[in-house]
Amino acid sequence: MQLSDSIAEGQRIMTICNSCRYCEGYCAVFPAMEQRLEFSHADMNYLANLCHNCGECLYACQYAPPHEFAVNVPEVLAKIRVQSYGQYARPQALAKSFRRNGQVVLWILALSVVFSLIAAAANGRLVSDAGNTFYDVIPHGVMVAVFGAVSLLAVIALAAGFAAFWRESGLGAARLADLPSLRRAAWDAMTLRYLDQDGLGCTYPTGERSQSRRIYHHFTFYGFLLCFASTTVAAIYHFAGTTAPYPYLSLPVVLGTLGGLGLVIGPAGLYSVKRRRDPELGDPSQDGMDLVFLSMLFLSGFTGLLLLGLRETTAMSFLLVVHLATVLALFVSLPYGKFVHGIYRVAALIRYALEKEP
């Protein structure tokens, strides 16, 4: 379906929903919809990114297929949502990477492996002796320079995408300083409120209420944050004069271990839930992008845990190269893969909170 076709279909369905309003209590999409009589392209992008794809509205809808109106809100909003990712991507020259995300990430991963192998070989420690440290394999300066540059570029690209989304809202940058709205949006995002339904869970993946998707999302999200916190604390330790490797019960290792477990449990759980998903929920053409992202997160956590457990063996060099290459590929691809859905969903929740202000 072309972009204009998806938007037109979304506008048709929202017009029907706006007349019915049976689903207004299910999530934020429908109260936001009710504030509009017509739906612009920007409005559809907003509503699509506000949708959490819980499936509640599809199972409740009297006009869902096979009815002639064929109202399927989760499917059409999923199609608009992924197209909005490409629209907001910066630089725009890389927007097409969303449509061939799997191939792009695999190429990035391959190049990351090659780079890590070259860095290790140049340092003369491609094969390590037991007891060597990570920096014996790849110098600390190389790690900091490469990952610092990649992280900075990823943050800039994600911030530019957020700015593009917000600019389209027409609310102005000053509204982002509204603290009550920011707190409300942050709480909704951090707790995944719209996958909870007052403790009952959502109807994804099969129509039966369950908390599984919300729980696995929490494992994934907070696992990622814990890994980031581990890296940050390790950097502080290093500049304070305490160099790696750190003891198993040190703060960086404990945070990294918990984060790695989250990145193993969460993505594996989300994949298992996705495999049981009702085909009517969402857009099957995006499954490849989802799978690649979940795989990269899982591999980052798994290789990190494996590296931690075997860091004092001769396998350390090989595992370090694989782990660093996986993490590097993940960070390079962040602005052009499924990760961005979190950025735009938070932006949509902020806009929704602002709209709800009296």
PDB file of N, CA and C in Angstrom, residues 153-232:
ATOM      1  N   LEU A 153      26.284  10.326  16.850  1.00  0.00           N
ATOM      2  CA  LEU A 153      25.545  10.427  15.587  1.00  0.00           C
ATOM      3  C   LEU A 153      24.140   9.861  15.728  1.00  0.00           C
ATOM      4  N   ALA A 154      23.999   8.752  16.468  1.00  0.00           N
ATOM      5  CA  ALA A 154      22.675   8.152  16.677  1.00  0.00           C
ATOM      6  C   ALA A 154      21.773   9.098  17.458  1.00  0.00           C
ATOM      7  N   VAL A 155      22.321   9.723  18.499  1.00  0.00           N
ATOM      8  CA  VAL A 155      21.537  10.665  19.307  1.00  0.00           C
ATOM      9  C   VAL A 155      21.110  11.867  18.465  1.00  0.00           C
ATOM     10  N   ILE A 156      22.010  12.375  17.649  1.00  0.00           N
ATOM     11  CA  ILE A 156      21.680  13.520  16.790  1.00  0.00           C
ATOM     12  C   ILE A 156      20.573  13.154  15.809  1.00  0.00           C
ATOM     13  N   ALA A 157      20.681  11.970  15.183  1.00  0.00           N
ATOM     14  CA  ALA A 157      19.668  11.533  14.222  1.00  0.00           C
ATOM     15  C   ALA A 157      18.319  11.331  14.894  1.00  0.00           C
ATOM     16  N   LEU A 158      18.314  10.727  16.094  1.00  0.00           N
ATOM     17  CA  LEU A 158      17.061  10.502  16.820  1.00  0.00           C
ATOM     18  C   LEU A 158      16.446  11.827  17.266  1.00  0.00           C
ATOM     19  N   ALA A 159      17.275  12.756  17.720  1.00  0.00           N
ATOM     20  CA  ALA A 159      16.776  14.065  18.136  1.00  0.00           C
ATOM     21  C   ALA A 159      16.197  14.825  16.948  1.00  0.00           C
ATOM     22  N   ALA A 160      16.838  14.702  15.784  1.00  0.00           N
ATOM     23  CA  ALA A 160      16.333  15.366  14.575  1.00  0.00           C
ATOM     24  C   ALA A 160      14.999  14.771  14.159  1.00  0.00           C
ATOM     25  N   GLY A 161      14.854  13.457  14.306  1.00  0.00           N
ATOM     26  CA  GLY A 161      13.584  12.813  13.994  1.00  0.00           C
ATOM     27  C   GLY A 161      12.488  13.270  14.935  1.00  0.00           C
ATOM     28  N   PHE A 162      12.804  13.338  16.219  1.00  0.00           N
ATOM     29  CA  PHE A 162      11.840  13.834  17.211  1.00  0.00           C
ATOM     30  C   PHE A 162      11.418  15.263  16.858  1.00  0.00           C
ATOM     31  N   ALA A 163      12.395  16.102  16.498  1.00  0.00           N
ATOM     32  CA  ALA A 163      12.097  17.493  16.145  1.00  0.00           C
ATOM     33  C   ALA A 163      11.184  17.562  14.920  1.00  0.00           C
ATOM     34  N   ALA A 164      11.410  16.666  13.946  1.00  0.00           N
ATOM     35  CA  ALA A 164      10.558  16.644  12.757  1.00  0.00           C
ATOM     36  C   ALA A 164       9.125  16.268  13.118  1.00  0.00           C
ATOM     37  N   PHE A 165       8.976  15.274  13.993  1.00  0.00           N
ATOM     38  CA  PHE A 165       7.641  14.877  14.460  1.00  0.00           C
ATOM     39  C   PHE A 165       6.963  16.042  15.169  1.00  0.00           C
ATOM     40  N   TRP A 166       7.703  16.680  16.056  1.00  0.00           N
ATOM     41  CA  TRP A 166       7.103  17.756  16.855  1.00  0.00           C
ATOM     42  C   TRP A 166       6.767  18.973  16.007  1.00  0.00           C
ATOM     43  N   ARG A 167       7.617  19.268  15.048  1.00  0.00           N
ATOM     44  CA  ARG A 167       7.359  20.399  14.154  1.00  0.00           C
ATOM     45  C   ARG A 167       6.044  20.192  13.408  1.00  0.00           C
ATOM     46  N   GLU A 168       5.774  18.947  13.016  1.00  0.00           N
ATOM     47  CA  GLU A 168       4.548  18.633  12.286  1.00  0.00           C
ATOM     48  C   GLU A 168       3.309  18.845  13.155  1.00  0.00           C
ATOM     49  N   SER A 169       3.464  18.747  14.473  1.00  0.00           N
ATOM     50  CA  SER A 169       2.316  18.923  15.374  1.00  0.00           C
ATOM     51  C   SER A 169       1.826  20.360  15.402  1.00  0.00           C
ATOM     52  N   GLY A 170       2.747  21.297  15.116  1.00  0.00           N
ATOM     53  CA  GLY A 170       2.386  22.703  15.137  1.00  0.00           C
ATOM     54  C   GLY A 170       2.280  23.301  16.523  1.00  0.00           C
ATOM     55  N   LEU A 171       2.702  22.585  17.545  1.00  0.00           N
ATOM     56  CA  LEU A 171       2.569  23.063  18.921  1.00  0.00           C
ATOM     57  C   LEU A 171       3.694  24.005  19.331  1.00  0.00           C
ATOM     58  N   GLY A 172       4.827  23.909  18.675  1.00  0.00           N
ATOM     59  CA  GLY A 172       5.947  24.773  19.016  1.00  0.00           C
ATOM     60  C   GLY A 172       6.829  24.170  20.091  1.00  0.00           C
ATOM     61  N   ALA A 173       8.103  24.485  20.040  1.00  0.00           N
ATOM     62  CA  ALA A 173       9.075  23.896  20.964  1.00  0.00           C
ATOM     63  C   ALA A 173       8.817  24.309  22.409  1.00  0.00           C
ATOM     64  N   ALA A 174       8.245  25.485  22.621  1.00  0.00           N
ATOM     65  CA  ALA A 174       8.028  25.978  23.981  1.00  0.00           C
ATOM     66  C   ALA A 174       7.088  25.072  24.770  1.00  0.00           C
ATOM     67  N   ARG A 175       6.173  24.398  24.095  1.00  0.00           N
ATOM     68  CA  ARG A 175       5.219  23.538  24.799  1.00  0.00           C
ATOM     69  C   ARG A 175       5.899  22.323  25.421  1.00  0.00           C
ATOM     70  N   LEU A 176       7.094  21.992  24.946  1.00  0.00           N
ATOM     71  CA  LEU A 176       7.825  20.860  25.519  1.00  0.00           C
ATOM     72  C   LEU A 176       8.327  21.165  26.930  1.00  0.00           C
ATOM     73  N   ALA A 177       8.188  22.405  27.364  1.00  0.00           N
ATOM     74  CA  ALA A 177       8.601  22.776  28.712  1.00  0.00           C
ATOM     75  C   ALA A 177       7.460  22.649  29.712  1.00  0.00           C
ATOM     76  N   ASP A 178       6.326  22.143  29.276  1.00  0.00           N
ATOM     77  CA  ASP A 178       5.172  21.975  30.166  1.00  0.00           C
ATOM     78  C   ASP A 178       5.399  20.755  31.060  1.00  0.00           C
ATOM     79  N   LEU A 179       5.827  20.970  32.291  1.00  0.00           N
ATOM     80  CA  LEU A 179       6.251  19.877  33.174  1.00  0.00           C
ATOM     81  C   LEU A 179       5.127  18.909  33.532  1.00  0.00           C
ATOM     82  N   PRO A 180       3.906  19.358  33.837  1.00  0.00           N
ATOM     83  CA  PRO A 180       2.847  18.391  34.142  1.00  0.00           C
ATOM     84  C   PRO A 180       2.575  17.425  32.988  1.00  0.00           C
ATOM     85  N   SER A 181       2.583  17.949  31.769  1.00  0.00           N
ATOM     86  CA  SER A 181       2.355  17.092  30.607  1.00  0.00           C
ATOM     87  C   SER A 181       3.516  16.123  30.399  1.00  0.00           C
ATOM     88  N   LEU A 182       4.731  16.618  30.614  1.00  0.00           N
ATOM     89  CA  LEU A 182       5.903  15.749  30.485  1.00  0.00           C
ATOM     90  C   LEU A 182       5.868  14.634  31.514  1.00  0.00           C
ATOM     91  N   ARG A 183       5.495  14.960  32.755  1.00  0.00           N
ATOM     92  CA  ARG A 183       5.410  13.935  33.802  1.00  0.00           C
ATOM     93  C   ARG A 183       4.346  12.900  33.462  1.00  0.00           C
ATOM     94  N   ARG A 184       3.186  13.361  32.975  1.00  0.00           N
ATOM     95  CA  ARG A 184       2.106  12.438  32.635  1.00  0.00           C
ATOM     96  C   ARG A 184       2.518  11.519  31.483  1.00  0.00           C
ATOM     97  N   ALA A 185       3.147  12.093  30.471  1.00  0.00           N
ATOM     98  CA  ALA A 185       3.587  11.298  29.327  1.00  0.00           C
ATOM     99  C   ALA A 185       4.675  10.309  29.727  1.00  0.00           C
ATOM    100  N   ALA A 186       5.620  10.766  30.564  1.00  0.00           N
ATOM    101  CA  ALA A 186       6.696   9.885  31.013  1.00  0.00           C
ATOM    102  C   ALA A 186       6.139   8.713  31.808  1.00  0.00           C
ATOM    103  N   TRP A 187       5.173   8.976  32.672  1.00  0.00           N
ATOM    104  CA  TRP A 187       4.569   7.907  33.469  1.00  0.00           C
ATOM    105  C   TRP A 187       3.859   6.902  32.568  1.00  0.00           C
ATOM    106  N   ASP A 188       3.086   7.399  31.603  1.00  0.00           N
ATOM    107  CA  ASP A 188       2.369   6.508  30.679  1.00  0.00           C
ATOM    108  C   ASP A 188       3.344   5.655  29.879  1.00  0.00           C
ATOM    109  N   ALA A 189       4.470   6.268  29.476  1.00  0.00           N
ATOM    110  CA  ALA A 189       5.454   5.533  28.678  1.00  0.00           C
ATOM    111  C   ALA A 189       6.213   4.518  29.529  1.00  0.00           C
ATOM    112  N   MET A 190       6.658   4.924  30.707  1.00  0.00           N
ATOM    113  CA  MET A 190       7.482   4.055  31.546  1.00  0.00           C
ATOM    114  C   MET A 190       6.694   2.883  32.116  1.00  0.00           C
ATOM    115  N   THR A 191       5.388   3.069  32.301  1.00  0.00           N
ATOM    116  CA  THR A 191       4.557   1.995  32.854  1.00  0.00           C
ATOM    117  C   THR A 191       3.804   1.229  31.775  1.00  0.00           C
ATOM    118  N   LEU A 192       3.903   1.683  30.515  1.00  0.00           N
ATOM    119  CA  LEU A 192       3.123   1.095  29.415  1.00  0.00           C
ATOM    120  C   LEU A 192       1.650   0.999  29.809  1.00  0.00           C
ATOM    121  N   ARG A 193       1.127   2.130  30.221  1.00  0.00           N
ATOM    122  CA  ARG A 193      -0.240   2.197  30.735  1.00  0.00           C
ATOM    123  C   ARG A 193      -1.269   1.588  29.784  1.00  0.00           C
ATOM    124  N   TYR A 194      -1.097   1.826  28.495  1.00  0.00           N
ATOM    125  CA  TYR A 194      -2.124   1.388  27.548  1.00  0.00           C
ATOM    126  C   TYR A 194      -1.988  -0.078  27.132  1.00  0.00           C
ATOM    127  N   LEU A 195      -1.056  -0.779  27.750  1.00  0.00           N
ATOM    128  CA  LEU A 195      -1.010  -2.236  27.607  1.00  0.00           C
ATOM    129  C   LEU A 195      -1.443  -2.921  28.898  1.00  0.00           C
ATOM    130  N   ASP A 196      -1.930  -2.127  29.840  1.00  0.00           N
ATOM    131  CA  ASP A 196      -2.270  -2.644  31.162  1.00  0.00           C
ATOM    132  C   ASP A 196      -3.773  -2.845  31.354  1.00  0.00           C
ATOM    133  N   GLN A 197      -4.558  -1.846  30.957  1.00  0.00           N
ATOM    134  CA  GLN A 197      -6.020  -1.892  31.119  1.00  0.00           C
ATOM    135  C   GLN A 197      -6.423  -2.259  32.541  1.00  0.00           C
ATOM    136  N   ASP A 198      -5.978  -1.419  33.486  1.00  0.00           N
ATOM    137  CA  ASP A 198      -6.354  -1.592  34.894  1.00  0.00           C
ATOM    138  C   ASP A 198      -5.985  -2.963  35.442  1.00  0.00           C
ATOM    139  N   GLY A 199      -4.815  -3.448  35.041  1.00  0.00           N
ATOM    140  CA  GLY A 199      -4.321  -4.711  35.572  1.00  0.00           C
ATOM    141  C   GLY A 199      -4.769  -5.945  34.822  1.00  0.00           C
ATOM    142  N   LEU A 200      -5.607  -5.778  33.812  1.00  0.00           N
ATOM    143  CA  LEU A 200      -6.123  -6.925  33.062  1.00  0.00           C
ATOM    144  C   LEU A 200      -5.243  -7.288  31.870  1.00  0.00           C
ATOM    145  N   GLY A 201      -4.405  -6.363  31.433  1.00  0.00           N
ATOM    146  CA  GLY A 201      -3.574  -6.613  30.264  1.00  0.00           C
ATOM    147  C   GLY A 201      -4.297  -6.295  28.975  1.00  0.00           C
ATOM    148  N   CYS A 202      -3.615  -6.527  27.858  1.00  0.00           N
ATOM    149  CA  CYS A 202      -4.206  -6.220  26.552  1.00  0.00           C
ATOM    150  C   CYS A 202      -4.576  -7.512  25.829  1.00  0.00           C
ATOM    151  N   THR A 203      -5.305  -7.360  24.742  1.00  0.00           N
ATOM    152  CA  THR A 203      -5.807  -8.522  24.006  1.00  0.00           C
ATOM    153  C   THR A 203      -4.849  -9.005  22.924  1.00  0.00           C
ATOM    154  N   TYR A 204      -3.649  -8.502  22.918  1.00  0.00           N
ATOM    155  CA  TYR A 204      -2.599  -8.996  22.034  1.00  0.00           C
ATOM    156  C   TYR A 204      -1.943 -10.184  22.736  1.00  0.00           C
ATOM    157  N   PRO A 205      -1.706 -11.328  22.104  1.00  0.00           N
ATOM    158  CA  PRO A 205      -1.694 -11.561  20.658  1.00  0.00           C
ATOM    159  C   PRO A 205      -2.915 -12.288  20.091  1.00  0.00           C
ATOM    160  N   THR A 206      -3.818 -12.795  20.944  1.00  0.00           N
ATOM    161  CA  THR A 206      -4.851 -13.688  20.402  1.00  0.00           C
ATOM    162  C   THR A 206      -6.265 -13.316  20.801  1.00  0.00           C
ATOM    163  N   GLY A 207      -6.487 -12.180  21.416  1.00  0.00           N
ATOM    164  CA  GLY A 207      -7.830 -11.815  21.840  1.00  0.00           C
ATOM    165  C   GLY A 207      -8.089 -12.062  23.305  1.00  0.00           C
ATOM    166  N   GLU A 208      -7.265 -12.874  23.941  1.00  0.00           N
ATOM    167  CA  GLU A 208      -7.379 -13.112  25.378  1.00  0.00           C
ATOM    168  C   GLU A 208      -6.519 -12.099  26.124  1.00  0.00           C
ATOM    169  N   ARG A 209      -7.042 -11.574  27.216  1.00  0.00           N
ATOM    170  CA  ARG A 209      -6.289 -10.569  27.980  1.00  0.00           C
ATOM    171  C   ARG A 209      -5.064 -11.191  28.639  1.00  0.00           C
ATOM    172  N   SER A 210      -3.953 -10.485  28.542  1.00  0.00           N
ATOM    173  CA  SER A 210      -2.707 -10.988  29.109  1.00  0.00           C
ATOM    174  C   SER A 210      -1.762  -9.813  29.372  1.00  0.00           C
ATOM    175  N   GLN A 211      -0.932  -9.954  30.406  1.00  0.00           N
ATOM    176  CA  GLN A 211       0.088  -8.964  30.723  1.00  0.00           C
ATOM    177  C   GLN A 211       1.427  -9.312  30.080  1.00  0.00           C
ATOM    178  N   SER A 212       1.486 -10.410  29.331  1.00  0.00           N
ATOM    179  CA  SER A 212       2.783 -10.906  28.848  1.00  0.00           C
ATOM    180  C   SER A 212       3.504  -9.889  27.973  1.00  0.00           C
ATOM    181  N   ARG A 213       2.810  -9.251  27.058  1.00  0.00           N
ATOM    182  CA  ARG A 213       3.479  -8.309  26.157  1.00  0.00           C
ATOM    183  C   ARG A 213       4.040  -7.129  26.939  1.00  0.00           C
ATOM    184  N   ARG A 214       3.269  -6.645  27.897  1.00  0.00           N
ATOM    185  CA  ARG A 214       3.733  -5.533  28.727  1.00  0.00           C
ATOM    186  C   ARG A 214       4.956  -5.944  29.548  1.00  0.00           C
ATOM    187  N   ILE A 215       4.923  -7.116  30.128  1.00  0.00           N
ATOM    188  CA  ILE A 215       6.036  -7.591  30.953  1.00  0.00           C
ATOM    189  C   ILE A 215       7.306  -7.741  30.118  1.00  0.00           C
ATOM    190  N   TYR A 216       7.187  -8.342  28.928  1.00  0.00           N
ATOM    191  CA  TYR A 216       8.368  -8.537  28.090  1.00  0.00           C
ATOM    192  C   TYR A 216       8.904  -7.215  27.558  1.00  0.00           C
ATOM    193  N   HIS A 217       8.016  -6.263  27.305  1.00  0.00           N
ATOM    194  CA  HIS A 217       8.482  -4.929  26.926  1.00  0.00           C
ATOM    195  C   HIS A 217       9.280  -4.290  28.067  1.00  0.00           C
ATOM    196  N   HIS A 218       8.813  -4.479  29.302  1.00  0.00           N
ATOM    197  CA  HIS A 218       9.532  -3.933  30.449  1.00  0.00           C
ATOM    198  C   HIS A 218      10.907  -4.569  30.587  1.00  0.00           C
ATOM    199  N   PHE A 219      10.994  -5.884  30.431  1.00  0.00           N
ATOM    200  CA  PHE A 219      12.295  -6.545  30.478  1.00  0.00           C
ATOM    201  C   PHE A 219      13.232  -5.949  29.438  1.00  0.00           C
ATOM    202  N   THR A 220      12.724  -5.739  28.238  1.00  0.00           N
ATOM    203  CA  THR A 220      13.557  -5.226  27.143  1.00  0.00           C
ATOM    204  C   THR A 220      13.988  -3.793  27.398  1.00  0.00           C
ATOM    205  N   PHE A 221      13.035  -2.948  27.721  1.00  0.00           N
ATOM    206  CA  PHE A 221      13.327  -1.518  27.890  1.00  0.00           C
ATOM    207  C   PHE A 221      14.254  -1.278  29.078  1.00  0.00           C
ATOM    208  N   TYR A 222      13.909  -1.849  30.221  1.00  0.00           N
ATOM    209  CA  TYR A 222      14.731  -1.603  31.403  1.00  0.00           C
ATOM    210  C   TYR A 222      16.057  -2.362  31.329  1.00  0.00           C
ATOM    211  N   GLY A 223      16.081  -3.466  30.597  1.00  0.00           N
ATOM    212  CA  GLY A 223      17.355  -4.136  30.343  1.00  0.00           C
ATOM    213  C   GLY A 223      18.290  -3.247  29.551  1.00  0.00           C
ATOM    214  N   PHE A 224      17.748  -2.583  28.537  1.00  0.00           N
ATOM    215  CA  PHE A 224      18.543  -1.649  27.731  1.00  0.00           C
ATOM    216  C   PHE A 224      19.053  -0.503  28.601  1.00  0.00           C
ATOM    217  N   LEU A 225      18.190   0.050  29.450  1.00  0.00           N
ATOM    218  CA  LEU A 225      18.604   1.149  30.314  1.00  0.00           C
ATOM    219  C   LEU A 225      19.675   0.720  31.315  1.00  0.00           C
ATOM    220  N   LEU A 226      19.545  -0.490  31.853  1.00  0.00           N
ATOM    221  CA  LEU A 226      20.543  -0.979  32.797  1.00  0.00           C
ATOM    222  C   LEU A 226      21.901  -1.178  32.128  1.00  0.00           C
ATOM    223  N   CYS A 227      21.899  -1.669  30.895  1.00  0.00           N
ATOM    224  CA  CYS A 227      23.156  -1.812  30.157  1.00  0.00           C
ATOM    225  C   CYS A 227      23.791  -0.453  29.900  1.00  0.00           C
ATOM    226  N   PHE A 228      22.963   0.510  29.553  1.00  0.00           N
ATOM    227  CA  PHE A 228      23.470   1.875  29.348  1.00  0.00           C
ATOM    228  C   PHE A 228      24.038   2.433  30.656  1.00  0.00           C
ATOM    229  N   ALA A 229      23.324   2.179  31.770  1.00  0.00           N
ATOM    230  CA  ALA A 229      23.803   2.638  33.073  1.00  0.00           C
ATOM    231  C   ALA A 229      25.124   1.962  33.432  1.00  0.00           C
ATOM    232  N   SER A 230      25.251   0.681  33.106  1.00  0.00           N
ATOM    233  CA  SER A 230      26.486  -0.047  33.385  1.00  0.00           C
ATOM    234  C   SER A 230      27.666   0.575  32.645  1.00  0.00           C
ATOM    235  N   THR A 231      27.458   0.888  31.368  1.00  0.00           N
ATOM    236  CA  THR A 231      28.522   1.509  30.573  1.00  0.00           C
ATOM    237  C   THR A 231      28.894   2.881  31.117  1.00  0.00           C
ATOM    238  N   THR A 232      27.871   3.640  31.519  1.00  0.00           N
ATOM    239  CA  THR A 232      28.110   4.979  32.060  1.00  0.00           C
ATOM    240  C   THR A 232      28.915   4.913  33.356  1.00  0.00           C
TER     241      THR A 232
END
